[in-house]
Tab-separated table of C-alpha atoms in Angstrom:
chain	number	residue	atom	x	y	z
C	1	ASN	CA	-13.710	30.844	67.522
C	2	ALA	CA	-12.648	27.365	68.835
C	3	PHE	CA	-11.074	24.973	66.208
C	4	GLU	CA	-10.632	21.278	66.440
C	5	VAL	CA	-6.946	20.733	66.557
C	6	GLY	CA	-6.861	16.870	67.274
C	7	PRO	CA	-9.062	14.270	68.885
C	8	ARG	CA	-10.948	15.570	71.653
C	9	GLN	CA	-8.913	18.822	71.571
C	10	VAL	CA	-10.168	22.331	70.809
C	11	GLY	CA	-7.601	25.409	70.088
C	12	LEU	CA	-8.385	28.865	70.604
C	13	PHE	CA	-6.620	31.320	68.337
C	14	GLU	CA	-6.703	35.327	69.119
C	15	TRP	CA	-5.629	36.227	65.775
C	16	GLY	CA	-8.015	33.956	63.737
C	17	SER	CA	-10.951	35.241	65.772
C	18	LEU	CA	-10.172	38.727	64.135
C	19	SER	CA	-10.914	37.843	60.538
C	20	SER	CA	-14.116	37.671	58.915
C	21	HIS	CA	-16.057	35.284	56.803
C	22	SER	CA	-15.919	35.820	52.983
C	23	CYS	CA	-17.775	33.875	50.166
C	24	ARG	CA	-14.694	35.369	48.081
C	25	PRO	CA	-11.945	34.557	50.742
C	26	ASN	CA	-8.461	36.357	50.200
C	27	MET	CA	-6.821	34.293	53.042
C	28	ASP	CA	-7.123	30.776	54.413
C	29	GLY	CA	-5.593	29.045	57.580
C	30	ALA	CA	-4.507	25.671	59.022
C	31	VAL	CA	-3.632	24.258	62.289
C	32	CYS	CA	-0.048	22.929	62.190
C	33	GLN	CA	2.425	22.181	64.737
C	34	SER	CA	4.217	25.183	66.194
C	35	ALA	CA	7.975	25.809	66.056
C	36	SER	CA	9.926	24.680	69.256
C	37	GLY	CA	10.399	27.361	71.820
C	38	THR	CA	6.724	28.780	71.496
C	39	ASP	CA	4.066	28.469	74.481
C	40	THR	CA	1.018	27.668	72.223
C	41	GLY	CA	0.873	24.009	73.455
C	42	GLY	CA	2.272	22.518	70.394
C	43	VAL	CA	-0.061	23.865	67.631
C	44	GLU	CA	-0.326	27.263	65.877
C	45	TRP	CA	-2.729	28.716	63.280
C	46	GLU	CA	-0.915	29.381	60.038
C	47	PHE	CA	-2.301	31.950	57.679
C	48	ARG	CA	-1.991	32.072	53.796
C	49	ALA	CA	-2.830	34.595	51.234
C	50	LEU	CA	-5.119	33.099	48.489
C	51	ARG	CA	-4.467	36.273	46.263
C	52	GLY	CA	-3.291	39.567	46.365
C	53	ILE	CA	-4.619	41.808	49.463
C	54	GLN	CA	-4.655	45.463	49.284
C	55	PRO	CA	-3.537	47.606	52.099
C	56	GLY	CA	-6.720	48.177	54.275
C	57	GLU	CA	-8.649	45.310	52.753
C	58	LEU	CA	-10.330	43.199	55.140
C	59	LEU	CA	-8.928	39.549	55.704
C	60	GLY	CA	-11.864	37.041	55.184
C	61	TRP	CA	-11.806	33.396	55.068
C	62	ASN	CA	-14.491	30.724	54.006
C	63	TYR	CA	-16.279	29.652	57.614
C	64	ASN	CA	-16.232	26.256	56.330
C	65	LEU	CA	-18.797	26.546	53.793
C	66	PRO	CA	-18.848	23.562	51.416
C	67	GLU	CA	-17.118	24.536	48.117
C	68	LEU	CA	-20.311	23.718	46.442
C	69	ALA	CA	-22.134	26.239	48.340
C	70	LEU	CA	-19.585	29.095	47.527
C	71	ALA	CA	-20.139	28.042	43.905
C	72	CYS	CA	-23.778	28.770	44.272
C	73	GLY	CA	-26.036	32.182	44.150
C	74	THR	CA	-26.220	34.694	47.005
C	75	ALA	CA	-29.420	33.072	48.683
C	76	VAL	CA	-28.077	29.531	48.606
C	77	ARG	CA	-24.783	30.979	50.397
C	78	GLN	CA	-26.584	32.978	52.762
C	79	ASP	CA	-29.207	30.248	53.630
C	80	GLU	CA	-26.015	27.888	54.051
C	81	MET	CA	-24.196	30.327	56.558
C	82	LEU	CA	-27.284	30.939	58.405
C	83	ASP	CA	-27.952	27.572	58.917
C	84	ARG	CA	-24.344	26.380	59.801
C	85	LYS	CA	-23.261	29.474	61.766
C	86	GLY	CA	-26.395	31.458	62.761
C	87	PHE	CA	-25.870	34.538	60.926
C	88	LEU	CA	-26.745	36.258	57.573
C	89	CYS	CA	-23.635	36.961	55.593
C	90	ARG	CA	-22.983	40.425	54.468
C	91	CYS	CA	-19.467	39.985	52.723
C	92	GLU	CA	-18.655	42.087	49.636
C	93	ARG	CA	-19.656	39.054	47.334
C	94	CYS	CA	-23.106	38.824	49.039
C	95	GLY	CA	-23.709	42.548	48.484
C	96	ALA	CA	-22.876	42.392	45.050
C	97	ALA	CA	-25.265	41.912	42.018
C	98	ASP	CA	-26.019	37.864	41.998
C	99	TYR	CA	-24.817	37.143	38.183
C	100	LEU	CA	-25.223	33.583	38.685
C	101	ARG	CA	-28.938	33.884	38.635
C	102	SER	CA	-29.312	36.503	36.208
C	103	PHE	CA	-30.920	36.357	32.723
C	104	ARG	CA	-31.582	38.660	29.692
C	105	CYS	CA	-34.292	41.146	30.268
C	106	PRO	CA	-37.511	40.284	28.169
C	107	ALA	CA	-38.829	43.843	27.930
C	108	ASP	CA	-38.729	45.027	24.178
C	109	GLY	CA	-35.662	46.678	23.005
C	110	CYS	CA	-33.921	46.156	26.356
C	111	VAL	CA	-30.342	44.496	26.161
C	112	GLY	CA	-29.946	44.635	29.767
C	113	TYR	CA	-29.704	41.733	32.649
C	114	VAL	CA	-32.315	40.891	35.479
C	115	VAL	CA	-30.339	40.127	38.603
C	116	ARG	CA	-31.234	39.637	42.182
C	117	GLU	CA	-31.321	43.107	44.084
C	118	THR	CA	-28.284	43.602	45.990
C	119	GLY	CA	-28.463	43.861	49.802
C	120	ALA	CA	-31.964	41.892	49.692
C	121	ARG	CA	-32.673	39.749	52.867
C	122	PRO	CA	-33.599	36.012	52.089
C	123	GLY	CA	-37.096	35.628	50.858
C	124	LYS	CA	-37.228	39.424	50.116
C	125	GLU	CA	-35.156	39.523	46.978
C	126	ARG	CA	-36.461	41.358	43.841
C	127	MET	CA	-35.180	40.527	40.469
C	128	VAL	CA	-34.748	43.747	38.706
C	129	CYS	CA	-33.393	44.689	35.256
C	130	GLN	CA	-30.007	46.500	35.543
C	131	SER	CA	-30.880	48.724	32.499
C	132	CYS	CA	-34.425	49.225	32.265
C	133	GLY	CA	-35.439	48.896	35.875
C	134	GLU	CA	-38.374	46.211	35.076
C	135	GLU	CA	-38.911	43.954	37.907
C	136	ALA	CA	-39.350	40.340	37.107
C	137	GLY	CA	-41.986	39.684	39.683
C	138	GLU	CA	-44.465	42.200	38.221
C	139	ARG	CA	-44.514	40.381	35.122
C	140	LEU	CA	-44.263	36.873	36.626
C	141	GLY	CA	-47.224	37.876	38.751
C	142	THR	CA	-49.502	38.752	36.108
C	143	GLY	CA	-49.552	35.503	34.303
C	144	GLU	CA	-47.094	36.584	31.673
C	145	SER	CA	-44.327	34.188	32.716
C	146	GLU	CA	-44.389	32.504	29.185
C	147	GLY	CA	-42.352	35.839	28.106
C	148	TRP	CA	-39.884	35.157	30.623
C	149	ALA	CA	-39.355	31.504	30.209
C	150	GLY	CA	-37.090	31.772	27.195
C	151	HIS	CA	-34.773	34.053	29.272
C	152	PHE	CA	-33.505	31.813	31.947
């Protein structure tokens, strides 16, 4: 909860430490010069809403993940957060279906999409069709990968 505010200076911000990380942030913050008459030592952390925030919605901001990582699928974002900050992200976006890695289900007659199972830990993911329930690993593991190749 310490933030670089200048050369060889670090600031501790009480309210900033109360917000969570989110891979779909609803707020952002920036260190700026404080208004005269405050006792913050010359700097404050200014918050800005990035989109509409509903009453009761958790405040979440990006804990400095690169923009490229935010554009990637869940596993990449979670790996990046684990490497950079030492925790596995479980924000709302990371708990939702990962449509960035989805593909059409190859099962005969199925029109669904195979997506990463929600809430799975990195390395334990399963790719499951949301319509018929077929797991991608079952078919890939039996040498039938050619049937899946055209669906990626």
